[in-house]
Amino acid sequence: MGSNRNRQVARRGLGLGRSRYYNAIPTLQTVRTLSLFTAMFTLVLQFYLLFSLHHPPIDDQTNIMNMNEESATFLDHEIFEPLPWSLPKPSSIRYQTSEEFMADYIALKRKHNIPLPWEQDKYKEDKVRLPRPIIGLNFPKSATTTMSEYFTCGGITSCHTYVEDDRIGICMMENHLADKPPMEGCNTERTEDGVIEPVEVIFDIGLQGPPCYYASLHEGGLDNIPKHYPEGTIMLVTRNATKWFKSFTEWRWGELLEEWGQGSCAFDGSLGGEEMEYWNDLYISSESKRQYWIEFYEAHTQKIREFALKHLSLTYVEVELENDKMAEQLELYTGVKQSCVQVCHPGDDWIRKHDTTSRCHPAGEEPPEIDPDAENN
């Protein structure tokens, strides 16, 4: 799966800081001041750009900034071939609520005399009553920011999208391809005081690409977790699939959906092979792609549930975003107080529109959107 070339280019082109991206187009003035070699290289990049699709990664600030000429690296879909992925066909487990599934999961653990962390004395004095690391497998637009902030509120180091200057998805992809622990090389975070802390929780761990990588979708990604963290924790926050699809398609004017479909991820089932036929047929036959992606989302939940039942040494926690008892359930499993569950909105744009200094607020206390014409009335 993958190649050395993929790993090398990914590290060179995508291993960037929070505010640096790879969608640079050098200006004419820059070309004139560069050496002949550099100028020719720049013109080649501009020509290449006309014939290639390119989308910057999603980050928790949603700012798109040009890189300087020294660090500009152009990436496209031809460099990164889509990686093999899999999702199961429907089974009854898919249609359980999170509460129903967790009841069955807990009963199975007890049947095998496997203790539940939140019932063990050794975790009672801990800030969070779950084994580390805690790896969140939520899809984008499924409370990844909310959950990351929840554990930060609980007093442990939780990271969303990035750790220090590295994108989590890049690090996990490289480690998967190199058969290394998922968080090796991306397991520390620098605090505001400059102190290096070990990362205990990660959310928004995917990469829509190019290259595209999601541990819970791409072959071998899930298996790499218990292989290296046999007593770790995986978490999933599910969301009403219809509401998720609406939020998903509105994000960055549908760019994420484009990459997932026929772009760098090829989640339309077009990779070929017997296992892909079901998904490709479903994608082609769907007049409106809405039903396809709802099916895709629910199949992802099913896959993780089936995985959790087969790997009982791991701790698994699942809750539903729309469940009124979500905060209560999280406190039961984690020991973190319910008030740490807040409604979070990624991006500076939301903060500006609502004239606030925080992207997270208690449920029901979100500030109203500002009327842009109010000052003129």
Short mmCIF file of N, CA, C and O in Angstrom, two decimals, residues 131-135 183 199-202 229 231-234:
data_model
loop_
_atom_site.label_atom_id
_atom_site.label_comp_id
_atom_site.label_asym_id
_atom_site.label_seq_id
_atom_site.Cartn_x
_atom_site.Cartn_y
_atom_site.Cartn_z
N PRO A 131 -7.96 4.73 28.96
CA PRO A 131 -6.57 4.46 28.60
C PRO A 131 -6.12 5.37 27.46
O PRO A 131 -6.93 5.78 26.62
N ARG A 132 -4.84 5.68 27.42
CA ARG A 132 -4.28 6.52 26.38
C ARG A 132 -3.50 5.66 25.38
O ARG A 132 -3.01 4.60 25.75
N PRO A 133 -3.32 6.14 24.14
CA PRO A 133 -3.92 7.37 23.63
C PRO A 133 -5.39 7.18 23.32
O PRO A 133 -5.89 6.07 23.20
N ILE A 134 -6.08 8.31 23.19
CA ILE A 134 -7.48 8.32 22.79
C ILE A 134 -7.53 8.84 21.35
O ILE A 134 -7.13 9.98 21.08
N ILE A 135 -7.97 8.00 20.44
CA ILE A 135 -7.98 8.34 19.02
C ILE A 135 -9.42 8.48 18.55
O ILE A 135 -10.20 7.52 18.56
N MET A 183 0.99 7.31 16.07
CA MET A 183 1.31 8.65 16.55
C MET A 183 2.81 8.90 16.72
O MET A 183 3.21 9.92 17.29
N VAL A 199 0.98 14.28 23.73
CA VAL A 199 -0.39 14.34 23.23
C VAL A 199 -1.12 13.08 23.67
O VAL A 199 -0.67 11.96 23.43
N GLU A 200 -2.28 13.26 24.29
CA GLU A 200 -3.06 12.12 24.80
C GLU A 200 -4.31 11.86 23.97
O GLU A 200 -4.85 10.74 24.00
N VAL A 201 -4.79 12.87 23.26
CA VAL A 201 -6.04 12.75 22.49
C VAL A 201 -5.86 13.40 21.13
O VAL A 201 -5.28 14.49 21.02
N ILE A 202 -6.35 12.76 20.08
CA ILE A 202 -6.34 13.37 18.74
C ILE A 202 -7.70 13.20 18.08
O ILE A 202 -8.33 12.16 18.16
N TYR A 229 -1.08 0.00 20.00
CA TYR A 229 -1.70 0.47 21.25
C TYR A 229 -2.80 -0.51 21.64
O TYR A 229 -3.99 -0.17 21.61
N GLU A 231 -4.03 -1.53 24.29
CA GLU A 231 -4.92 -1.15 25.38
C GLU A 231 -5.31 0.32 25.30
O GLU A 231 -5.69 0.93 26.30
N GLY A 232 -5.24 0.89 24.12
CA GLY A 232 -5.64 2.27 23.92
C GLY A 232 -7.14 2.43 23.81
O GLY A 232 -7.90 1.48 24.04
N THR A 233 -7.57 3.63 23.43
CA THR A 233 -9.00 3.94 23.32
C THR A 233 -9.31 4.50 21.94
O THR A 233 -8.58 5.34 21.42
N ILE A 234 -10.37 4.01 21.33
CA ILE A 234 -10.89 4.62 20.11
C ILE A 234 -12.28 5.15 20.42
O ILE A 234 -13.05 4.53 21.15
#
